[in-house]
XYZ file of C-alpha atoms in Angstrom:
749
model
C -6.020 10.555 -1.099
C -5.852 14.122 -2.570
C -4.651 14.048 -6.127
C -3.472 16.924 -8.291
C -5.754 17.402 -11.261
C -3.850 17.070 -14.577
C -4.912 17.055 -18.171
C -5.410 13.609 -19.672
C -2.082 12.248 -20.696
C -1.126 11.401 -24.252
C -1.261 7.864 -25.742
C 1.615 5.765 -24.787
C 3.157 5.640 -28.234
C 2.817 9.436 -28.503
C 4.396 9.878 -25.095
C 7.462 8.015 -26.074
C 7.860 9.093 -29.703
C 7.280 12.867 -29.333
C 8.437 15.633 -27.061
C 4.916 16.193 -25.758
C 5.739 14.708 -22.416
C 8.728 16.974 -22.119
C 6.649 20.077 -22.686
C 4.327 19.802 -19.750
C 3.048 23.197 -18.760
C 4.236 25.086 -15.790
C 0.740 24.968 -14.463
C 1.118 21.136 -14.184
C 4.503 21.359 -12.488
C 4.041 24.291 -10.127
C 0.926 24.172 -8.032
C 0.067 24.599 -4.354
C -3.176 23.093 -3.192
C -5.080 22.473 0.071
C -5.394 19.308 2.014
C -8.258 18.069 4.169
C -7.353 18.977 7.731
C -4.905 21.655 6.673
C -1.222 21.452 5.882
C 1.165 22.134 3.001
C 0.913 20.086 -0.158
C 3.358 20.884 -2.844
C 3.339 19.822 -6.397
C 6.517 21.423 -7.560
C 8.655 20.400 -10.550
C 11.930 21.736 -11.745
C 13.017 24.361 -12.579
C 12.629 25.841 -9.055
C 15.756 26.998 -7.295
C 17.510 29.695 -5.359
C 18.790 30.146 -1.853
C 17.585 32.264 1.032
C 18.123 32.157 4.758
C 20.744 31.125 7.265
C 23.413 28.478 6.384
C 21.849 27.652 2.967
C 22.496 31.123 1.624
C 25.413 29.788 -0.453
C 23.619 26.633 -1.572
C 24.134 25.031 -4.956
C 22.056 26.642 -7.677
C 19.940 24.668 -10.133
C 19.553 26.618 -13.466
C 16.151 27.649 -14.464
C 16.675 25.667 -17.647
C 17.089 22.373 -15.773
C 16.278 19.406 -17.997
C 14.425 17.601 -15.253
C 10.686 17.714 -15.497
C 9.180 15.269 -12.961
C 7.194 16.316 -10.019
C 6.848 15.121 -6.468
C 4.675 16.024 -3.505
C 5.436 16.894 0.111
C 2.692 17.051 2.685
C 3.382 18.906 5.948
C 0.667 18.307 8.461
C -0.277 20.600 11.435
C 1.100 17.855 13.614
C 4.529 18.437 12.099
C 4.268 15.115 10.217
C 5.919 15.013 6.821
C 4.684 12.735 4.102
C 6.719 12.343 0.902
C 4.781 10.974 -2.096
C 7.144 8.707 -4.172
C 6.489 8.470 -7.923
C 8.229 5.024 -8.170
C 7.262 1.619 -7.318
C 8.555 0.194 -4.018
C 9.262 -3.446 -4.841
C 11.869 -4.116 -2.170
C 14.589 -1.880 -3.405
C 14.014 0.817 -0.727
C 12.989 3.838 -2.777
C 10.282 4.947 -0.343
C 13.042 5.504 2.154
C 15.926 6.744 -0.045
C 13.790 9.136 -2.055
C 12.125 10.428 1.174
C 15.661 11.106 2.431
C 16.398 13.366 -0.613
C 13.324 15.486 0.086
C 13.876 15.613 3.784
C 17.527 16.574 3.546
C 16.848 19.949 1.912
C 13.471 20.472 3.594
C 15.531 20.392 6.797
C 12.805 18.504 8.719
C 12.845 16.113 11.597
C 13.510 12.592 10.076
C 11.607 10.889 12.893
C 8.401 12.524 11.649
C 8.821 11.536 8.024
C 6.784 8.894 6.255
C 6.409 7.973 2.608
C 3.714 6.608 0.381
C 3.220 5.850 -3.317
C 2.140 8.801 -5.433
C -0.987 8.563 -7.514
C -0.630 7.933 -11.260
C -0.541 11.223 -13.118
C 1.544 12.823 -15.782
C 3.021 15.250 -13.199
C 4.931 12.321 -11.901
C 6.619 11.393 -15.188
C 10.213 10.219 -15.365
C 12.277 13.057 -16.792
C 14.077 10.920 -19.466
C 10.968 9.064 -20.688
C 8.025 11.349 -20.179
C 5.971 8.614 -18.483
C 5.657 7.491 -14.845
C 7.795 4.422 -14.470
C 10.315 2.523 -12.359
C 13.099 0.872 -14.401
C 16.739 0.929 -15.314
C 17.973 1.599 -11.857
C 17.215 5.306 -12.181
C 14.967 6.011 -9.319
C 17.554 7.816 -7.207
C 19.599 9.276 -10.059
C 16.484 10.827 -11.686
C 15.282 12.193 -8.389
C 18.562 13.498 -6.984
C 17.816 17.083 -7.869
C 14.076 16.799 -8.157
C 13.263 15.696 -4.567
C 15.919 17.835 -3.020
C 14.707 20.923 -4.834
C 11.197 19.984 -3.884
C 12.275 19.949 -0.241
C 14.193 23.109 -0.536
C 11.248 24.903 -2.138
C 8.906 23.787 0.705
C 11.459 25.126 3.192
C 11.577 28.565 1.558
C 7.781 28.795 1.575
C 7.760 28.019 5.251
C 10.420 30.629 5.841
C 8.387 33.158 3.947
C 5.289 32.344 5.998
C 7.262 32.843 9.235
C 8.824 36.016 7.938
C 5.377 37.562 7.242
C 3.955 36.388 10.512
C 6.833 37.729 12.532
C 7.335 40.876 10.351
C 11.023 40.255 9.559
C 13.021 39.639 6.442
C 13.248 36.087 5.255
C 16.992 36.117 5.491
C 16.616 36.477 9.206
C 15.146 33.105 9.501
C 16.862 29.746 9.450
C 15.557 26.143 9.880
C 16.744 23.042 11.684
C 15.035 19.716 12.245
C 11.536 20.943 11.405
C 11.696 24.196 13.281
C 11.792 27.779 11.986
C 14.292 29.880 13.967
C 14.636 33.619 14.088
C 18.245 34.796 13.810
C 18.847 37.557 16.317
C 15.883 39.892 17.315
C 13.419 38.091 19.564
C 14.771 34.666 18.563
C 11.284 33.275 17.936
C 10.788 29.641 17.038
C 7.901 27.824 15.296
C 7.353 24.308 14.129
C 6.790 23.577 10.497
C 3.305 22.322 11.185
C 2.198 25.501 12.898
C 2.949 27.431 9.655
C 2.040 24.898 7.056
C -1.410 26.400 6.520
C -0.005 29.842 6.013
C 2.770 28.557 3.723
C 0.114 26.804 1.700
C -1.253 30.133 0.616
C 2.056 31.546 -0.810
C 3.338 31.159 -4.349
C 6.282 28.910 -4.856
C 9.517 30.783 -5.272
C 11.273 30.789 -8.646
C 14.529 29.409 -7.112
C 15.419 27.259 -4.195
C 18.891 26.252 -3.121
C 19.975 22.768 -2.417
C 22.967 21.997 -0.154
C 26.128 22.201 -2.085
C 28.616 20.545 0.311
C 28.144 16.896 1.418
C 29.527 17.789 4.825
C 26.275 19.706 5.388
C 24.184 16.581 4.868
C 22.257 15.501 7.978
C 20.303 12.589 6.427
C 21.871 11.775 3.003
C 24.769 9.326 3.416
C 23.650 8.052 6.858
C 22.709 4.328 7.108
C 18.954 4.572 7.584
C 16.400 1.875 8.319
C 13.527 1.564 5.918
C 10.318 3.552 6.519
C 8.127 0.682 5.419
C 9.807 -2.144 7.350
C 7.475 -2.049 10.329
C 4.373 -2.211 8.183
C 5.743 -5.032 6.143
C 6.815 -7.079 9.209
C 3.467 -6.512 10.909
C 1.423 -7.311 7.756
C -0.129 -3.837 7.489
C 1.511 -3.129 4.218
C -0.778 -3.829 1.278
C 0.727 -5.731 -1.691
C -1.086 -6.247 -4.894
C -2.007 -9.780 -3.975
C -3.455 -8.641 -0.672
C -6.079 -6.371 -2.068
C -9.515 -6.728 -0.527
C -12.795 -5.004 -1.455
C -16.489 -5.610 -0.481
C -17.858 -8.332 -2.839
C -14.437 -9.018 -4.305
C -14.268 -12.059 -6.668
C -11.014 -13.805 -7.383
C -10.251 -15.078 -10.817
C -7.538 -17.394 -12.252
C -7.128 -17.872 -16.046
C -6.429 -21.041 -17.980
C -3.969 -19.791 -20.687
C -2.966 -21.655 -23.787
C -0.058 -24.053 -23.267
C 1.659 -22.519 -26.320
C 1.912 -18.801 -26.676
C -0.771 -17.416 -28.959
C -3.051 -20.468 -28.748
C -6.863 -20.333 -28.585
C -9.413 -22.218 -26.565
C -11.940 -23.566 -29.104
C -13.958 -25.918 -26.865
C -14.494 -25.927 -23.174
C -16.430 -28.251 -20.871
C -16.945 -26.290 -17.669
C -19.314 -28.523 -15.756
C -16.975 -30.075 -13.299
C -15.367 -26.760 -12.594
C -18.752 -25.045 -11.916
C -19.595 -27.778 -9.415
C -16.809 -26.673 -7.091
C -18.186 -24.780 -4.104
C -17.512 -21.125 -4.381
C -17.272 -20.922 -8.108
C -19.285 -18.072 -9.616
C -18.672 -18.427 -13.320
C -16.482 -19.864 -16.062
C -16.009 -17.322 -18.841
C -14.012 -17.063 -22.100
C -11.354 -14.261 -22.001
C -8.941 -12.835 -24.473
C -5.310 -13.191 -23.202
C -1.876 -12.006 -24.339
C -0.624 -12.179 -27.870
C -4.051 -12.544 -29.458
C -4.822 -15.820 -27.683
C -7.935 -16.827 -25.856
C -8.219 -18.562 -22.522
C -10.849 -19.419 -19.901
C -11.377 -17.405 -16.713
C -12.703 -19.108 -13.562
C -14.448 -16.659 -11.270
C -14.937 -17.572 -7.597
C -15.360 -16.319 -4.028
C -11.682 -17.067 -3.305
C -8.329 -18.197 -4.731
C -8.509 -21.872 -3.712
C -12.001 -22.624 -5.216
C -10.860 -20.864 -8.399
C -7.556 -22.792 -8.736
C -9.276 -26.070 -7.813
C -11.967 -25.486 -10.491
C -9.453 -24.556 -13.078
C -7.810 -27.966 -12.679
C -11.118 -29.550 -13.657
C -11.632 -27.660 -16.843
C -11.710 -29.718 -20.053
C -10.318 -27.496 -22.756
C -9.582 -28.201 -26.421
C -6.835 -25.941 -27.668
C -5.915 -24.722 -31.160
C -2.174 -24.239 -30.945
C 0.408 -22.584 -33.263
C 3.437 -24.532 -34.162
C 5.794 -24.184 -31.240
C 9.543 -24.044 -31.076
C 11.860 -26.367 -29.146
C 14.946 -25.103 -27.442
C 17.300 -27.590 -29.043
C 16.215 -26.457 -32.548
C 16.379 -22.813 -31.542
C 19.899 -23.178 -30.235
C 20.966 -24.930 -33.425
C 19.496 -22.038 -35.508
C 21.174 -19.417 -33.352
C 24.580 -21.094 -33.544
C 24.372 -21.208 -37.311
C 23.493 -17.514 -37.481
C 26.327 -16.744 -35.145
C 28.859 -18.022 -37.721
C 28.013 -15.095 -40.074
C 28.053 -11.317 -39.458
C 24.829 -9.630 -38.789
C 23.726 -5.988 -38.526
C 26.732 -3.826 -37.513
C 26.650 -2.551 -33.945
C 30.353 -1.430 -33.775
C 33.108 -1.376 -36.311
C 36.585 -0.199 -35.389
C 39.782 -0.541 -37.310
C 40.933 -3.413 -39.483
C 38.643 -6.255 -40.019
C 41.535 -8.592 -40.949
C 43.503 -7.952 -37.760
C 42.888 -11.501 -36.500
C 44.764 -12.944 -39.323
C 48.189 -11.770 -38.102
C 47.560 -12.582 -34.420
C 50.150 -14.627 -32.577
C 47.346 -16.412 -30.731
C 43.717 -16.718 -31.202
C 40.825 -17.451 -28.772
C 37.558 -18.702 -30.301
C 34.580 -19.128 -28.169
C 30.833 -19.756 -28.338
C 28.524 -18.837 -25.487
C 24.900 -19.836 -24.941
C 22.457 -18.209 -22.561
C 18.938 -19.623 -21.949
C 15.529 -17.911 -21.523
C 15.164 -16.763 -17.893
C 11.950 -16.083 -15.881
C 11.845 -13.211 -13.349
C 10.170 -15.320 -10.707
C 9.463 -12.598 -8.087
C 8.383 -13.925 -4.702
C 4.956 -12.274 -5.221
C 3.378 -13.549 -8.429
C 1.470 -11.269 -10.661
C -1.920 -9.997 -9.613
C -4.222 -7.117 -10.593
C -7.465 -6.045 -8.931
C -10.082 -4.152 -11.095
C -13.280 -2.308 -10.044
C -14.977 -1.521 -13.413
C -17.975 0.829 -13.495
C -19.867 2.199 -16.382
C -17.941 5.413 -16.577
C -14.839 4.859 -14.383
C -12.470 2.219 -13.343
C -9.934 1.760 -10.423
C -6.967 -0.659 -10.906
C -4.709 -1.861 -8.040
C -1.371 -3.429 -8.909
C 2.282 -3.198 -8.225
C 3.102 -1.375 -11.493
C 6.548 -0.513 -12.753
C 4.979 1.333 -15.730
C 2.118 3.322 -14.255
C 1.464 5.431 -17.352
C 1.539 2.562 -19.799
C -0.607 0.344 -17.569
C -3.175 3.181 -17.091
C -3.373 3.966 -20.786
C -3.710 0.383 -21.922
C -6.110 -0.516 -19.130
C -8.292 2.395 -20.229
C -8.262 1.214 -23.765
C -9.121 -2.357 -22.774
C -12.151 -1.023 -20.743
C -13.309 1.276 -23.505
C -12.696 4.295 -21.280
C -10.611 7.477 -21.378
C -7.410 7.621 -19.614
C -8.677 10.146 -17.151
C -11.541 7.858 -16.253
C -9.052 5.319 -14.871
C -7.395 5.559 -11.524
C -4.321 3.252 -11.162
C -3.279 2.719 -7.514
C 0.270 1.565 -7.022
C 0.520 -1.009 -4.284
C 3.711 -2.537 -2.855
C 5.152 -5.303 -5.002
C 7.060 -8.424 -3.749
C 9.839 -8.064 -6.380
C 9.640 -7.189 -10.063
C 13.014 -7.323 -11.842
C 11.341 -5.873 -14.957
C 8.368 -8.292 -15.121
C 6.002 -5.544 -13.896
C 7.333 -3.162 -16.517
C 5.708 -4.683 -19.599
C 5.024 -2.354 -22.579
C 1.965 -4.512 -23.425
C 0.627 -4.373 -19.757
C -0.340 -7.995 -20.289
C -1.451 -8.898 -16.795
C -3.260 -5.660 -16.274
C -5.021 -5.736 -19.579
C -5.998 -9.327 -19.020
C -7.578 -8.416 -15.652
C -9.584 -5.638 -17.210
C -10.791 -8.077 -19.951
C -11.967 -10.479 -17.149
C -13.791 -7.642 -15.522
C -15.505 -6.772 -18.792
C -16.526 -10.434 -19.350
C -17.947 -10.515 -15.797
C -20.087 -7.349 -16.663
C -21.449 -9.078 -19.762
C -22.354 -12.127 -17.681
C -24.237 -9.889 -15.218
C -21.676 -10.217 -12.463
C -21.425 -6.689 -10.886
C -18.348 -7.066 -8.573
C -14.688 -6.161 -8.464
C -12.247 -8.852 -9.400
C -8.747 -9.756 -8.528
C -6.864 -11.869 -11.075
C -4.121 -13.908 -9.462
C -1.403 -15.743 -11.210
C -0.069 -19.004 -9.572
C 3.534 -19.746 -9.388
C 3.214 -21.994 -12.385
C 1.335 -19.227 -14.285
C 4.235 -16.882 -13.550
C 7.030 -19.274 -14.593
C 5.199 -20.378 -17.765
C 3.811 -16.939 -18.633
C 6.469 -15.631 -20.876
C 8.216 -12.289 -21.071
C 11.574 -13.961 -20.384
C 15.025 -12.659 -20.712
C 15.792 -13.755 -24.249
C 17.885 -16.809 -25.176
C 21.231 -15.630 -26.669
C 24.190 -17.049 -28.442
C 27.541 -15.175 -28.694
C 30.367 -16.116 -30.956
C 33.687 -14.312 -30.399
C 37.169 -14.523 -31.840
C 39.961 -12.676 -30.187
C 43.423 -12.105 -31.538
C 46.382 -11.674 -29.182
C 49.948 -10.582 -29.768
C 52.942 -12.432 -28.513
C 52.596 -10.696 -25.156
C 48.951 -11.763 -24.676
C 47.554 -8.313 -25.465
C 44.539 -7.951 -27.831
C 45.007 -7.063 -31.495
C 41.492 -7.829 -32.761
C 38.038 -8.677 -31.601
C 35.140 -10.099 -33.735
C 31.883 -10.625 -32.004
C 28.435 -11.811 -33.133
C 25.394 -11.806 -30.962
C 22.157 -13.641 -31.703
C 18.905 -13.063 -29.846
C 15.362 -11.698 -29.972
C 14.904 -7.986 -29.709
C 13.179 -6.977 -26.392
C 11.727 -3.749 -27.747
C 11.090 -4.335 -31.432
C 7.304 -3.666 -32.103
C 6.826 -1.912 -28.689
C 6.367 1.737 -27.941
C 10.054 1.718 -26.743
C 11.431 0.709 -30.231
C 12.311 4.252 -31.293
C 14.190 4.881 -28.067
C 16.313 1.664 -28.081
C 16.603 0.404 -31.731
C 19.114 2.102 -33.971
C 19.714 1.014 -37.583
C 17.929 -2.256 -36.822
C 20.031 -3.049 -33.723
C 18.360 -3.426 -30.397
C 20.929 -1.542 -28.180
C 19.753 -3.371 -25.108
C 21.330 -6.579 -26.584
C 24.827 -5.112 -27.176
C 25.195 -2.938 -24.102
C 28.268 -4.027 -22.183
C 30.047 -4.963 -25.424
C 30.064 -2.001 -27.764
C 30.648 0.324 -24.880
C 33.377 -1.704 -23.180
C 35.823 0.327 -21.148
C 38.669 -1.947 -22.141
C 41.119 -0.872 -24.847
C 40.239 -3.508 -27.516
C 41.618 -2.473 -30.938
C 40.007 -3.602 -34.285
C 36.649 -4.416 -32.611
C 33.834 -5.670 -34.849
C 30.359 -6.339 -33.279
C 27.208 -7.375 -35.134
C 23.841 -8.865 -34.255
C 21.044 -11.016 -35.545
C 17.492 -10.606 -34.293
C 15.575 -13.759 -35.254
C 11.882 -13.947 -34.511
C 10.401 -16.541 -32.139
C 6.976 -17.330 -30.674
C 8.250 -16.481 -27.197
C 7.434 -13.161 -25.499
C 10.566 -11.520 -24.159
C 11.257 -8.618 -21.809
C 14.028 -6.965 -19.891
C 15.277 -8.901 -16.853
C 17.282 -7.510 -14.031
C 20.333 -5.817 -15.746
C 18.868 -6.358 -19.232
C 21.621 -7.035 -21.811
C 24.428 -6.776 -19.269
C 23.142 -10.032 -17.830
C 24.798 -11.951 -20.642
C 27.248 -9.492 -22.197
C 29.206 -9.109 -18.921
C 29.711 -12.850 -18.748
C 31.177 -12.979 -22.250
C 33.376 -9.973 -21.805
C 34.693 -10.679 -18.318
C 35.354 -14.369 -18.859
C 37.307 -13.708 -22.091
C 39.270 -10.936 -20.476
C 40.203 -13.395 -17.769
C 41.213 -16.028 -20.334
C 43.346 -13.288 -22.099
C 45.039 -12.547 -18.748
C 45.852 -16.224 -18.321
C 47.347 -16.319 -21.894
C 49.441 -13.334 -20.966
C 50.482 -14.987 -17.695
C 49.310 -11.942 -15.813
C 47.355 -11.407 -12.640
C 43.684 -10.944 -13.771
C 43.296 -7.628 -11.929
C 46.581 -6.284 -13.166
C 45.695 -7.313 -16.683
C 42.341 -5.523 -16.499
C 44.092 -2.404 -15.252
C 46.446 -2.553 -18.140
C 43.545 -2.447 -20.539
C 41.861 0.507 -18.810
C 42.809 3.963 -19.769
C 43.264 6.623 -17.052
C 39.848 8.069 -17.818
C 38.317 4.955 -16.296
C 39.224 5.905 -12.709
C 36.113 4.508 -11.239
C 36.885 0.979 -12.634
C 40.406 1.350 -11.167
C 39.084 2.440 -7.769
C 36.547 -0.421 -7.611
C 39.216 -3.012 -8.598
C 41.602 -1.656 -6.024
C 38.923 -1.722 -3.324
C 37.744 -5.231 -4.044
C 41.308 -6.461 -4.254
C 42.089 -5.095 -0.801
C 38.877 -6.274 0.872
C 38.856 -9.772 -0.637
C 42.387 -10.769 0.535
C 43.100 -11.226 -3.201
C 46.860 -11.545 -2.648
C 46.628 -14.151 0.104
C 46.779 -17.839 -0.678
C 43.610 -19.965 -0.526
C 43.223 -23.372 1.063
C 43.506 -26.431 -1.196
C 40.384 -27.087 -3.210
C 39.394 -23.386 -3.379
C 39.553 -20.960 -6.395
C 39.203 -17.256 -6.583
C 37.964 -15.169 -9.530
C 37.162 -11.596 -10.259
C 34.820 -9.658 -12.604
C 34.064 -6.008 -12.953
C 31.367 -4.347 -15.039
C 29.769 -1.023 -15.572
C 26.029 -0.776 -15.903
C 23.391 1.787 -15.210
C 26.042 4.404 -14.474
C 27.741 2.380 -11.709
C 30.797 0.252 -11.600
C 30.544 -2.984 -9.637
C 33.183 -5.760 -9.027
C 32.922 -9.131 -7.245
C 35.539 -11.473 -6.102
C 34.222 -15.056 -5.674
C 35.754 -17.911 -3.786
C 34.571 -21.376 -4.872
C 35.027 -25.084 -4.588
C 33.725 -28.007 -6.524
C 31.434 -30.317 -4.462
C 29.790 -33.370 -6.040
C 30.575 -31.987 -9.551
C 28.752 -28.799 -8.732
C 30.007 -25.256 -8.010
C 29.816 -24.132 -4.483
C 30.349 -20.456 -3.749
C 31.734 -19.784 -0.287
C 32.491 -16.033 -0.140
C 31.689 -13.028 -2.414
C 33.408 -9.714 -1.872
C 31.867 -6.794 -3.623
C 32.804 -3.189 -4.365
C 30.708 -0.558 -6.046
C 31.094 3.072 -7.203
C 27.484 4.485 -7.428
C 28.314 8.042 -6.833
C 26.973 9.607 -3.587
C 25.722 6.915 -1.266
C 22.309 8.224 -0.349
C 21.555 5.255 1.985
C 24.461 2.883 2.537
C 22.143 0.220 3.990
C 19.996 0.183 0.838
C 23.200 -0.039 -1.283
C 24.403 -2.922 0.650
C 21.120 -4.704 0.472
C 20.694 -4.198 -3.275
C 24.233 -5.225 -4.256
C 23.739 -8.433 -2.233
C 20.262 -8.871 -3.706
C 21.508 -8.411 -7.275
C 24.397 -10.712 -6.667
C 22.192 -13.459 -5.270
C 19.714 -13.003 -8.182
C 22.545 -13.352 -10.633
C 24.027 -16.351 -8.876
C 20.718 -18.177 -8.874
C 20.668 -17.781 -12.584
C 24.276 -18.807 -13.019
C 23.799 -22.026 -10.989
C 20.308 -22.987 -11.968
C 18.334 -20.619 -14.190
C 16.957 -22.103 -17.374
C 13.634 -21.933 -19.273
C 13.323 -24.544 -21.966
C 10.619 -25.289 -24.489
C 9.500 -28.511 -26.159
C 7.103 -27.993 -29.076
C 6.253 -24.534 -27.734
C 5.446 -25.673 -24.223
C 7.476 -24.314 -21.320
C 8.980 -27.298 -19.358
C 9.427 -25.562 -15.984
C 6.640 -24.515 -13.625
C 7.814 -23.977 -10.057
C 10.890 -23.734 -7.854
C 11.302 -27.410 -7.995
C 12.454 -27.179 -11.619
C 13.344 -23.481 -11.645
C 15.312 -23.250 -8.420
C 16.583 -20.230 -6.635
C 19.513 -20.058 -4.265
C 18.638 -21.410 -0.873
C 19.753 -20.255 2.550
C 22.165 -23.116 2.939
C 23.800 -22.090 -0.373
C 24.347 -18.486 0.474
C 27.935 -17.336 0.463
C 29.538 -15.081 2.977
C 29.022 -11.620 1.630
C 30.576 -8.124 2.090
C 29.737 -4.904 0.341
C 32.213 -2.019 0.118
C 31.342 1.424 -1.332
C 33.817 3.689 -3.072
C 33.548 7.141 -1.361
C 32.145 9.691 -3.880
C 30.670 13.136 -3.941
C 29.324 12.705 -7.534
C 25.644 12.458 -8.289
C 24.184 8.953 -7.480
C 24.023 6.311 -10.112
C 22.193 2.996 -10.338
C 22.245 0.378 -7.592
C 19.372 -2.058 -8.162
C 20.944 -3.953 -11.069
C 24.680 -3.440 -11.348
C 25.476 -6.246 -8.885
C 23.954 -8.830 -11.141
C 26.154 -8.800 -14.289
C 29.617 -9.442 -12.654
C 28.749 -12.286 -10.415
C 28.435 -15.134 -13.004
C 31.760 -14.302 -14.586
C 33.475 -13.874 -11.208
C 32.356 -17.470 -10.323
C 33.247 -18.868 -13.708
C 36.714 -17.294 -13.491
C 37.103 -18.804 -10.068
C 36.205 -22.218 -11.414
C 38.863 -21.723 -14.206
C 41.476 -20.696 -11.700
C 40.650 -23.891 -9.664
C 40.222 -26.477 -12.492
C 41.539 -24.884 -15.688
C 38.110 -25.429 -17.359
C 36.530 -22.409 -19.081
C 32.744 -22.250 -18.751
C 31.061 -20.987 -21.858
C 27.456 -20.523 -20.879
C 24.802 -20.455 -18.147
C 23.791 -22.219 -16.125
C 27.044 -23.786 -15.242
C 27.555 -27.352 -16.550
C 30.774 -28.888 -15.305
C 30.013 -32.073 -17.403
C 30.052 -30.333 -20.702
């Protein structure tokens, strides 16, 4: 793979806490280089804009002071093939296709000749908002909307200029269509992109390049498009992190402390070493300052079998238990914490005609992607290559280099496909990557000169920490005699996700982790006299963002309470929500109107069925679900979910449909089953037997409806998760009259 040389990137803390990453030189962002075998390879970053030639002469202009600073690459081969390098991780969300569609649209190429692959790890691929290469926050398409289109438009102009010089005509006499350059008038000559890629490669990139301004001109964007990577995944050719193979590769599994931060103080490895295929049993430092034991073998099965035979004596810190932690959190929730929002009169509740007091509890949740964590490391004296499905390429590269005692530029991090991530592969501590590097170093010390792949079992993954934090909410709502709100007091208790990490400065303000209050402090509802505060207790449990982050619990609190308020007002739940939404929230109104129409909201249900609604904005998008449920054997059964979303321009409607369904099912699994509990610091769950996911026979009938929009795209991967649990809870309340106050659902409480 040809990579663009860049200067060594800054340390991760510097990257996030200074403007250095936003001051990358034009030399880094605007470069044209050659490829083996010929072709056009562009490394072009905004600002680059303009508009010449044919029907794009009146294209939208991106100002030279554009704030976007990522880069992307396009390769045009002499065979007319177009390869788009994607600076995000493909973990099932479809970015290899959707982002390639952006570039191809304004490149004006033949989509049938387009392919996509992961970009290398380099500063030139940094996310514009964070200054590092990363995939998180449902921003892949929104952050690339202008970038990749402008990249494509710039490549098109360079091809036009190459044709103009070869044919001896003005550039404005040349147009493009489906990968062909076409002379307007004159001799009406034609040439393929591939035939002029070599000549175009020699030209300087233009200062400006126009992108299509009118959606009616789109040829690719907005069309339901099958994924470029599907065939390789179905055939088994696609390489996921866990698939990596190298000559002489060893496989390692690690015995980690049963309590976070524990240490192995005595190990008897003899039985483990007797297993055929075992190469070594080595001590290794693990996450949070702990120590564990690595079993190195010729394959995964001898390694895992040998690990079961290890006799380890552990020194363990005092561990928490979930029952005690919940009691502590509930006590904290009874008193105000650090202020997150303060509006109006704090005594407004005193004069309310009616009051709703509610306490909500949400457990720790594991990410549980289908592909467990893995990382392959080839460590040499002066260089290292790392293969993994990384959501934080820059972070992982920097911390892997530090763990190996190398400089960042000596480490190549190769992004592989990942079988799900949901935030787990975006860890500011790069725990599973750093651990793999440490295993590789211990092997070198032991004289084992071989690359190594560290694989986590399903039990390792479930018990490995970095959970969605446990939370308790306590809310008091005051209503007037018509059931409309007059006051809202809200306390949230939970660990901070980012405190102590490189992301703290970005997400913590005045001591409040904003990822914990999102969805509450910025509610679109007109809620007068609103007071919100937080407590951030410490706990010996590593926590991390989880699909939809804080919205995963705040939406449940807000939407179930709004529904309860509608019942108190004796109003239709959708009509009540509309009454609390100002006209400026047109997207919420449109989503509610669409989901009402498509869900048969106004039609009666059969006996034994209940229907509930929830709507929530997250990651720039507004999503609503209507759920139909019944109660079977004292358990909630979800029969149908109708979804509507406003996510701006629908780049690939098939991807949007898949992601809304995926996010809904992810959230529904958590609502029905998700719970991580601890007893004396030990995680009690270990596999899908005790941390179940929704099964095929439990899947509801699903339909997804997209609000038409010409606005810039907003997030899709996560917004479907927050509203599903409250929609189901509201359906249960409509059916039974029982208000559910936490997750997972417990009808016996």
